[in-house]
Amino acid sequence: MKLITRDTDYAVRALCLIAQRKGCIVSVKKLALALQLPRPFLRKILQQLNKKKILESFKGQSGGFILAKEPAKIFLTDIMRIFQGKPSLNECFLKKIVCPHTGSCPLRKKIVKIEDYVLRELGTVSIALLLRS
Amino acid sequence: MKLITRDTDYAVRALCLIAQRKGCIVSVKKLALALQLPRPFLRKILQQLNKKKILESFKGQSGGFILAKEPAKIFLTDIMRIFQGKPSLNECFLKKIVCPHTGSCPLRKKIVKIEDYVLRELGTVSIALLLRS
DNA sequence: CATAATGATACTATAATTGTATCATTTGTC
DNA sequence: GACAAATGATACAATTATAGTATCATTATG
Ligand code: FES
Ligand code: FES
């Protein structure tokens, strides 16, 4: 029952560091060193964040990444969506045979309710919030 | 972000069927047939449920399983715990380097809060409840 | 032009999940 | 008592997801 994968984890940690160097371009090399993470893996992650417009990238010598948004506008759910797909907890697991009443099922309602709650709560956690801790 | 694995899924579905045959001993063969699930896999699952005292088993010809508890006392969280370990969402993923303040961190508080909520909600879903749907 | 960075992408390794196979043991039936 | 049909226990195999590596092309800096 893992809510957050390592992709997301690394991404958040990197984003925090980048946010701390306000405006400075930070290279994967420095980040991997500072966070003690595998460099090629981290690189792949940052590239994905770039594609999704969370980071902005600069090529060439002394290139690297900066945030593409304010830290207060980057939320945990954004990152999770990128690396873990859409955060649906589960489809109804009785749908196949036993249960045909998708509309009125208490389990389904519970799952939906739980999902909403989790997303709402995680949606309040931003990079800026994490930095203030 | 999968909350429920297939183990749990199959287990719940089997438990629902067994519950419907109140008191009757049901064999894996019949269950696998009725639910259209792989028989050896389902068997392993039921054996685990037996070990955990959720099912009672009977050997020999015309053997099989019955519930060891009332359907109203078998909860989703019980099943999840068996197949998915203790349902902890995640440890603090900044703990290694950036963040040493495990006590006062908003992320940590959120995660704990979310975890509590999920468990509380799932803890209200019993086999009996599912049957009434 | 050399160097040091990212972009894109293919590949590999490891771990978790999902499922199978087998042999021993128990019990009802002929 | 022999046989069939069930579970107990356990080892093994296959599949999928996660985690991580490698490589080559491209771009910018000095
Ligand atoms: S169990 Fe099927 S809709 Fe709920
Ligand atoms: S980020 Fe570390 S305790 Fe919260």
CSV table of C-alpha atoms (C1' of nucleotides) and ligand atoms in Angstrom, one decimal:
chain,number,residue,atom,x,y,z
A,1,MET,CA,0.0,0.0,0.0
A,2,LYS,CA,2.6,2.4,-1.2
A,3,LEU,CA,1.2,5.9,-1.8
A,4,ILE,CA,4.4,7.5,-3.0
A,5,THR,CA,7.0,5.9,-5.3
A,6,ARG,CA,10.7,6.6,-5.4
A,7,ASP,CA,10.3,8.7,-8.6
A,8,THR,CA,8.0,11.0,-6.8
A,9,ASP,CA,10.2,11.0,-3.7
A,10,TYR,CA,13.3,12.0,-5.6
A,11,ALA,CA,11.5,14.5,-7.7
A,12,VAL,CA,10.1,16.3,-4.6
A,13,ARG,CA,13.5,16.3,-2.9
A,14,ALA,CA,15.2,17.7,-6.0
A,15,LEU,CA,12.5,20.4,-6.4
A,16,CYS,CA,13.0,21.5,-2.9
A,17,LEU,CA,16.7,21.9,-3.4
A,18,ILE,CA,16.2,23.8,-6.7
A,19,ALA,CA,13.6,26.0,-5.0
A,20,GLN,CA,16.1,26.9,-2.3
A,21,ARG,CA,18.6,28.2,-4.9
A,22,LYS,CA,16.1,30.8,-6.0
A,23,GLY,CA,16.6,31.4,-9.7
A,24,CYS,CA,19.9,29.8,-10.0
A,25,ILE,CA,20.3,27.1,-12.6
A,26,VAL,CA,21.2,23.9,-11.0
A,27,SER,CA,22.7,20.9,-12.8
A,28,VAL,CA,21.8,17.3,-12.3
A,29,LYS,CA,25.4,16.7,-11.2
A,30,LYS,CA,25.1,19.0,-8.3
A,31,LEU,CA,21.7,17.8,-7.3
A,32,ALA,CA,22.7,14.1,-7.4
A,33,LEU,CA,25.7,15.0,-5.3
A,34,ALA,CA,23.8,17.0,-2.7
A,35,LEU,CA,21.0,14.5,-2.4
A,36,GLN,CA,23.2,11.4,-2.8
A,37,LEU,CA,21.0,9.9,-5.5
A,38,PRO,CA,21.9,8.0,-8.6
A,39,ARG,CA,22.7,10.6,-11.2
A,40,PRO,CA,21.3,9.0,-14.5
A,41,PHE,CA,18.0,8.2,-12.7
A,42,LEU,CA,17.6,11.6,-11.3
A,43,ARG,CA,18.4,13.0,-14.7
A,44,LYS,CA,15.6,11.0,-16.3
A,45,ILE,CA,13.2,12.3,-13.6
A,46,LEU,CA,14.1,15.9,-14.1
A,47,GLN,CA,13.7,15.5,-17.8
A,48,GLN,CA,10.2,14.3,-17.2
A,49,LEU,CA,9.5,17.3,-14.9
A,50,ASN,CA,10.7,19.5,-17.7
A,51,LYS,CA,8.4,18.0,-20.2
A,52,LYS,CA,5.5,18.6,-17.9
A,53,LYS,CA,6.5,22.2,-17.5
A,54,ILE,CA,7.3,22.0,-13.8
A,55,LEU,CA,10.9,22.7,-14.5
A,56,GLU,CA,12.6,24.7,-17.2
A,57,SER,CA,15.8,23.4,-18.7
A,58,PHE,CA,18.9,25.0,-20.1
A,59,LYS,CA,21.3,23.2,-22.3
A,60,GLY,CA,24.9,23.8,-22.9
A,61,GLN,CA,27.8,24.1,-20.5
A,62,SER,CA,26.6,25.5,-17.1
A,63,GLY,CA,23.1,24.4,-18.1
A,64,GLY,CA,20.7,22.8,-15.8
A,65,PHE,CA,17.2,23.4,-14.4
A,66,ILE,CA,15.2,26.0,-12.6
A,67,LEU,CA,11.6,25.9,-11.5
A,68,ALA,CA,9.0,26.8,-14.1
A,69,LYS,CA,6.5,27.8,-11.5
A,70,GLU,CA,6.4,29.3,-8.1
A,71,PRO,CA,7.1,26.8,-5.3
A,72,ALA,CA,3.7,27.5,-3.9
A,73,LYS,CA,2.1,26.4,-7.1
A,74,ILE,CA,3.8,23.0,-7.4
A,75,PHE,CA,1.8,20.4,-5.5
A,76,LEU,CA,2.4,16.9,-4.4
A,77,THR,CA,-0.5,15.7,-6.5
A,78,ASP,CA,1.1,17.2,-9.6
A,79,ILE,CA,4.2,15.2,-9.1
A,80,MET,CA,2.4,12.0,-8.2
A,81,ARG,CA,0.3,12.3,-11.4
A,82,ILE,CA,3.4,12.5,-13.5
A,83,PHE,CA,5.1,9.4,-12.1
A,84,GLN,CA,2.3,7.3,-10.8
A,85,GLY,CA,-0.4,8.0,-13.3
A,86,LYS,CA,-3.8,9.3,-12.4
A,87,PRO,CA,-4.3,8.7,-8.7
A,88,SER,CA,-7.3,6.4,-8.8
A,89,LEU,CA,-7.2,4.1,-5.8
A,90,ASN,CA,-9.0,1.2,-7.3
A,91,GLU,CA,-11.8,0.1,-9.5
A,92,CYS,CA,-14.6,-1.7,-7.9
A,93,PHE,CA,-13.2,-5.1,-7.3
A,94,LEU,CA,-16.5,-7.0,-7.3
A,95,LYS,CA,-17.6,-5.7,-10.6
A,96,LYS,CA,-16.9,-8.8,-12.7
A,97,ILE,CA,-19.4,-11.3,-11.4
A,98,VAL,CA,-20.8,-10.8,-7.9
A,99,CYS,CA,-21.8,-7.2,-8.1
A,100,PRO,CA,-23.5,-5.5,-11.0
A,101,HIS,CA,-24.8,-2.4,-9.1
A,102,THR,CA,-22.1,0.0,-9.6
A,103,GLY,CA,-24.4,2.8,-8.7
A,104,SER,CA,-25.5,1.9,-5.2
A,105,CYS,CA,-22.6,-0.1,-3.8
A,106,PRO,CA,-21.3,1.0,-0.4
A,107,LEU,CA,-17.8,-0.1,-1.2
A,108,ARG,CA,-17.7,2.0,-4.3
A,109,LYS,CA,-18.9,5.0,-2.4
A,110,LYS,CA,-16.3,4.5,0.3
A,111,ILE,CA,-13.5,4.1,-2.2
A,112,VAL,CA,-14.6,7.3,-4.1
A,113,LYS,CA,-14.9,9.1,-0.8
A,114,ILE,CA,-11.5,8.0,0.4
A,115,GLU,CA,-9.9,8.9,-2.9
A,116,ASP,CA,-11.4,12.4,-2.9
A,117,TYR,CA,-10.1,12.9,0.6
A,118,VAL,CA,-6.6,11.8,-0.1
A,119,LEU,CA,-6.4,13.9,-3.2
A,120,ARG,CA,-7.8,16.9,-1.4
A,121,GLU,CA,-5.3,16.6,1.4
A,122,LEU,CA,-2.3,15.9,-0.8
A,123,GLY,CA,-3.4,18.8,-3.0
A,124,THR,CA,-2.6,21.2,-0.2
A,125,VAL,CA,1.0,20.2,0.1
A,126,SER,CA,3.2,22.3,-2.1
A,127,ILE,CA,6.9,22.6,-2.4
A,128,ALA,CA,6.7,26.0,-0.7
A,129,LEU,CA,5.0,24.3,2.3
A,130,LEU,CA,7.7,21.7,2.5
A,131,LEU,CA,10.4,24.3,2.5
A,132,ARG,CA,8.8,26.1,5.5
A,133,SER,CA,8.9,23.0,7.7
B,1,MET,CA,-1.2,4.2,-6.4
B,2,LYS,CA,-2.9,0.9,-6.0
B,3,LEU,CA,-4.8,0.6,-2.7
B,4,ILE,CA,-6.0,-3.0,-3.1
B,5,THR,CA,-4.0,-5.8,-4.7
B,6,ARG,CA,-5.5,-8.8,-6.5
B,7,ASP,CA,-4.9,-11.1,-3.5
B,8,THR,CA,-7.2,-8.9,-1.5
B,9,ASP,CA,-9.7,-8.6,-4.3
B,10,TYR,CA,-10.0,-12.3,-4.9
B,11,ALA,CA,-10.1,-12.9,-1.1
B,12,VAL,CA,-13.0,-10.5,-0.7
B,13,ARG,CA,-15.0,-11.9,-3.5
B,14,ALA,CA,-14.5,-15.5,-2.3
B,15,LEU,CA,-15.5,-14.5,1.2
B,16,CYS,CA,-18.7,-12.9,-0.1
B,17,LEU,CA,-19.6,-16.1,-1.9
B,18,ILE,CA,-18.8,-18.3,1.1
B,19,ALA,CA,-20.9,-16.0,3.2
B,20,GLN,CA,-23.9,-16.4,0.9
B,21,ARG,CA,-23.8,-20.1,1.4
B,22,LYS,CA,-24.4,-19.7,5.1
B,23,GLY,CA,-22.8,-22.5,6.9
B,24,CYS,CA,-22.2,-24.7,3.9
B,25,ILE,CA,-18.7,-26.0,3.3
B,26,VAL,CA,-17.5,-24.6,-0.1
B,27,SER,CA,-14.6,-26.1,-1.9
B,28,VAL,CA,-12.0,-24.1,-3.9
B,29,LYS,CA,-13.1,-25.9,-7.0
B,30,LYS,CA,-16.6,-24.5,-6.8
B,31,LEU,CA,-15.4,-21.0,-5.9
B,32,ALA,CA,-12.9,-20.9,-8.7
B,33,LEU,CA,-15.6,-22.0,-11.1
B,34,ALA,CA,-18.2,-19.5,-9.8
B,35,LEU,CA,-15.8,-16.6,-9.7
B,36,GLN,CA,-13.8,-17.6,-12.8
B,37,LEU,CA,-10.5,-17.3,-11.0
B,38,PRO,CA,-7.3,-19.4,-11.3
B,39,ARG,CA,-7.9,-22.3,-9.0
B,40,PRO,CA,-4.4,-22.9,-7.5
B,41,PHE,CA,-4.0,-19.2,-6.8
B,42,LEU,CA,-7.3,-18.9,-5.1
B,43,ARG,CA,-6.5,-22.0,-3.1
B,44,LYS,CA,-3.3,-20.4,-1.8
B,45,ILE,CA,-5.3,-17.3,-0.8
B,46,LEU,CA,-7.9,-19.3,1.1
B,47,GLN,CA,-5.2,-21.2,2.9
B,48,GLN,CA,-3.8,-17.9,4.1
B,49,LEU,CA,-7.2,-16.8,5.2
B,50,ASN,CA,-7.5,-20.1,7.1
B,51,LYS,CA,-4.2,-19.5,8.9
B,52,LYS,CA,-5.4,-16.1,9.9
B,53,LYS,CA,-8.6,-17.5,11.4
B,54,ILE,CA,-10.9,-15.8,8.9
B,55,LEU,CA,-11.8,-19.1,7.4
B,56,GLU,CA,-12.2,-22.5,8.9
B,57,SER,CA,-11.1,-25.5,6.7
B,58,PHE,CA,-12.2,-29.1,6.4
B,59,LYS,CA,-10.0,-31.7,4.8
B,60,GLY,CA,-11.0,-34.8,3.0
B,61,GLN,CA,-13.6,-35.6,0.4
B,62,SER,CA,-16.3,-33.0,0.4
B,63,GLY,CA,-14.0,-30.7,2.4
B,64,GLY,CA,-13.6,-27.0,1.9
B,65,PHE,CA,-14.1,-23.7,3.8
B,66,ILE,CA,-16.6,-21.9,5.8
B,67,LEU,CA,-16.3,-18.5,7.5
B,68,ALA,CA,-14.7,-18.6,10.9
B,69,LYS,CA,-16.4,-15.3,12.0
B,70,GLU,CA,-19.6,-13.5,11.3
B,71,PRO,CA,-19.6,-11.6,8.0
B,72,ALA,CA,-20.2,-8.4,10.0
B,73,LYS,CA,-16.9,-9.0,11.8
B,74,ILE,CA,-14.7,-9.4,8.8
B,75,PHE,CA,-13.4,-6.1,7.6
B,76,LEU,CA,-11.6,-5.0,4.5
B,77,THR,CA,-8.7,-3.8,6.6
B,78,ASP,CA,-8.3,-7.3,8.0
B,79,ILE,CA,-7.9,-8.8,4.5
B,80,MET,CA,-5.6,-6.0,3.4
B,81,ARG,CA,-3.4,-6.5,6.3
B,82,ILE,CA,-3.0,-10.1,5.5
B,83,PHE,CA,-2.0,-9.7,1.8
B,84,GLN,CA,-0.5,-6.2,1.8
B,85,GLY,CA,1.2,-6.0,5.1
B,86,LYS,CA,0.6,-3.2,7.5
B,87,PRO,CA,-1.1,-0.4,5.7
B,88,SER,CA,1.4,2.4,6.2
B,89,LEU,CA,1.2,4.9,3.3
B,90,ASN,CA,4.8,6.1,3.3
B,91,GLU,CA,7.6,7.1,5.5
B,92,CYS,CA,8.7,10.7,5.3
B,93,PHE,CA,10.5,10.9,2.0
B,94,LEU,CA,12.8,13.8,2.9
B,95,LYS,CA,14.2,12.2,6.0
B,96,LYS,CA,17.6,11.4,4.6
B,97,ILE,CA,19.2,14.7,4.0
B,98,VAL,CA,17.0,17.8,3.6
B,99,CYS,CA,14.7,17.3,6.5
B,100,PRO,CA,15.7,16.4,10.0
B,101,HIS,CA,12.5,17.8,11.8
B,102,THR,CA,10.4,14.7,11.9
B,103,GLY,CA,8.3,16.2,14.6
B,104,SER,CA,7.0,19.4,13.2
B,105,CYS,CA,6.8,18.7,9.4
B,106,PRO,CA,3.5,19.5,7.7
B,107,LEU,CA,4.0,16.7,5.2
B,108,ARG,CA,4.5,14.2,7.9
B,109,LYS,CA,1.4,15.4,9.6
B,110,LYS,CA,-0.6,15.2,6.4
B,111,ILE,CA,0.5,11.7,5.7
B,112,VAL,CA,-0.3,10.5,9.1
B,113,LYS,CA,-3.7,12.2,9.0
B,114,ILE,CA,-4.5,10.7,5.6
B,115,GLU,CA,-3.4,7.3,6.7
B,116,ASP,CA,-5.7,7.4,9.8
B,117,TYR,CA,-8.6,8.5,7.7
B,118,VAL,CA,-8.1,5.8,5.1
B,119,LEU,CA,-7.9,3.1,7.7
B,120,ARG,CA,-10.8,4.4,9.6
B,121,GLU,CA,-13.0,4.4,6.5
B,122,LEU,CA,-11.9,1.1,5.2
B,123,GLY,CA,-12.4,-0.3,8.7
B,124,THR,CA,-16.1,0.3,8.3
B,125,VAL,CA,-16.4,-2.0,5.3
B,126,SER,CA,-17.3,-5.5,6.2
B,127,ILE,CA,-18.2,-8.5,4.2
B,128,ALA,CA,-21.7,-8.2,5.6
B,129,LEU,CA,-21.9,-4.6,4.3
B,130,LEU,CA,-20.8,-5.7,0.9
B,131,LEU,CA,-23.4,-8.4,0.7
B,132,ARG,CA,-26.1,-5.9,1.4
B,133,SER,CA,-25.2,-3.8,-1.6
C,1,DC,C1',36.6,23.8,-31.1
C,2,DA,C1',36.4,21.4,-26.6
C,3,DT,C1',33.7,20.7,-22.8
C,4,DA,C1',29.8,20.1,-20.1
C,5,DA,C1',25.4,20.3,-19.9
C,6,DT,C1',20.4,18.4,-21.4
C,7,DG,C1',17.0,15.6,-25.0
C,8,DA,C1',15.6,11.3,-26.3
C,9,DT,C1',15.5,6.7,-26.0
C,10,DA,C1',16.8,2.0,-25.6
C,11,DC,C1',18.4,-1.2,-22.5
C,12,DT,C1',19.2,-3.8,-18.0
C,13,DA,C1',18.5,-5.2,-13.3
C,14,DT,C1',15.8,-5.9,-9.3
C,15,DA,C1',11.7,-6.5,-6.8
C,16,DA,C1',6.9,-7.3,-6.2
C,17,DT,C1',3.0,-9.4,-7.9
C,18,DT,C1',0.7,-13.2,-9.8
C,19,DG,C1',0.2,-17.7,-10.7
C,20,DT,C1',1.6,-23.0,-11.0
C,21,DA,C1',3.1,-27.6,-9.5
C,22,DT,C1',3.9,-31.1,-6.3
C,23,DC,C1',3.7,-34.1,-2.5
C,24,DA,C1',2.0,-35.2,1.9
C,25,DT,C1',-2.1,-35.6,4.8
C,26,DT,C1',-7.0,-36.1,5.9
C,27,DT,C1',-11.6,-37.9,5.2
C,28,DG,C1',-15.8,-39.7,3.0
C,29,DT,C1',-17.4,-43.5,-0.2
C,30,DC,C1',-17.6,-47.9,-2.4
D,1,DG,C1',-8.9,-51.2,2.8
D,2,DA,C1',-8.4,-48.8,-1.7
D,3,DC,C1',-9.7,-44.8,-4.1
D,4,DA,C1',-11.1,-40.2,-4.9
D,5,DA,C1',-11.3,-35.6,-3.6
D,6,DA,C1',-10.4,-32.3,-0.7
D,7,DT,C1',-6.8,-29.2,2.1
D,8,DG,C1',-1.7,-28.1,4.1
D,9,DA,C1',2.7,-26.9,3.0
D,10,DT,C1',6.0,-25.3,0.2
D,11,DA,C1',8.9,-24.6,-3.7
D,12,DC,C1',9.0,-22.9,-8.2
D,13,DA,C1',7.9,-20.1,-12.5
D,14,DA,C1',6.1,-16.2,-15.1
D,15,DT,C1',4.7,-11.7,-15.5
D,16,DT,C1',4.8,-7.0,-14.5
D,17,DA,C1',6.2,-2.8,-12.2
D,18,DT,C1',9.9,-0.3,-10.4
D,19,DA,C1',14.5,1.3,-10.3
D,20,DG,C1',18.4,2.3,-12.5
D,21,DT,C1',22.1,2.5,-16.6
D,22,DA,C1',24.1,3.6,-21.1
D,23,DT,C1',24.4,6.0,-25.3
D,24,DC,C1',24.2,9.1,-28.9
D,25,DA,C1',22.6,13.4,-30.6
D,26,DT,C1',22.0,18.4,-29.7
D,27,DT,C1',23.0,22.8,-27.6
D,28,DA,C1',25.4,26.4,-25.3
D,29,DT,C1',29.5,28.3,-22.9
D,30,DG,C1',34.1,29.6,-22.7
E,1,FES,S1,-19.0,-4.2,-5.2
E,1,FES,FE1,-19.6,-3.7,-7.2
E,1,FES,S2,-20.2,-1.7,-7.5
E,1,FES,FE2,-19.6,-2.2,-5.6
E,2,FES,S1,9.9,16.2,5.2
E,2,FES,FE1,10.9,15.3,6.8
E,2,FES,S2,9.8,15.1,8.6
E,2,FES,FE2,8.8,16.0,7.0
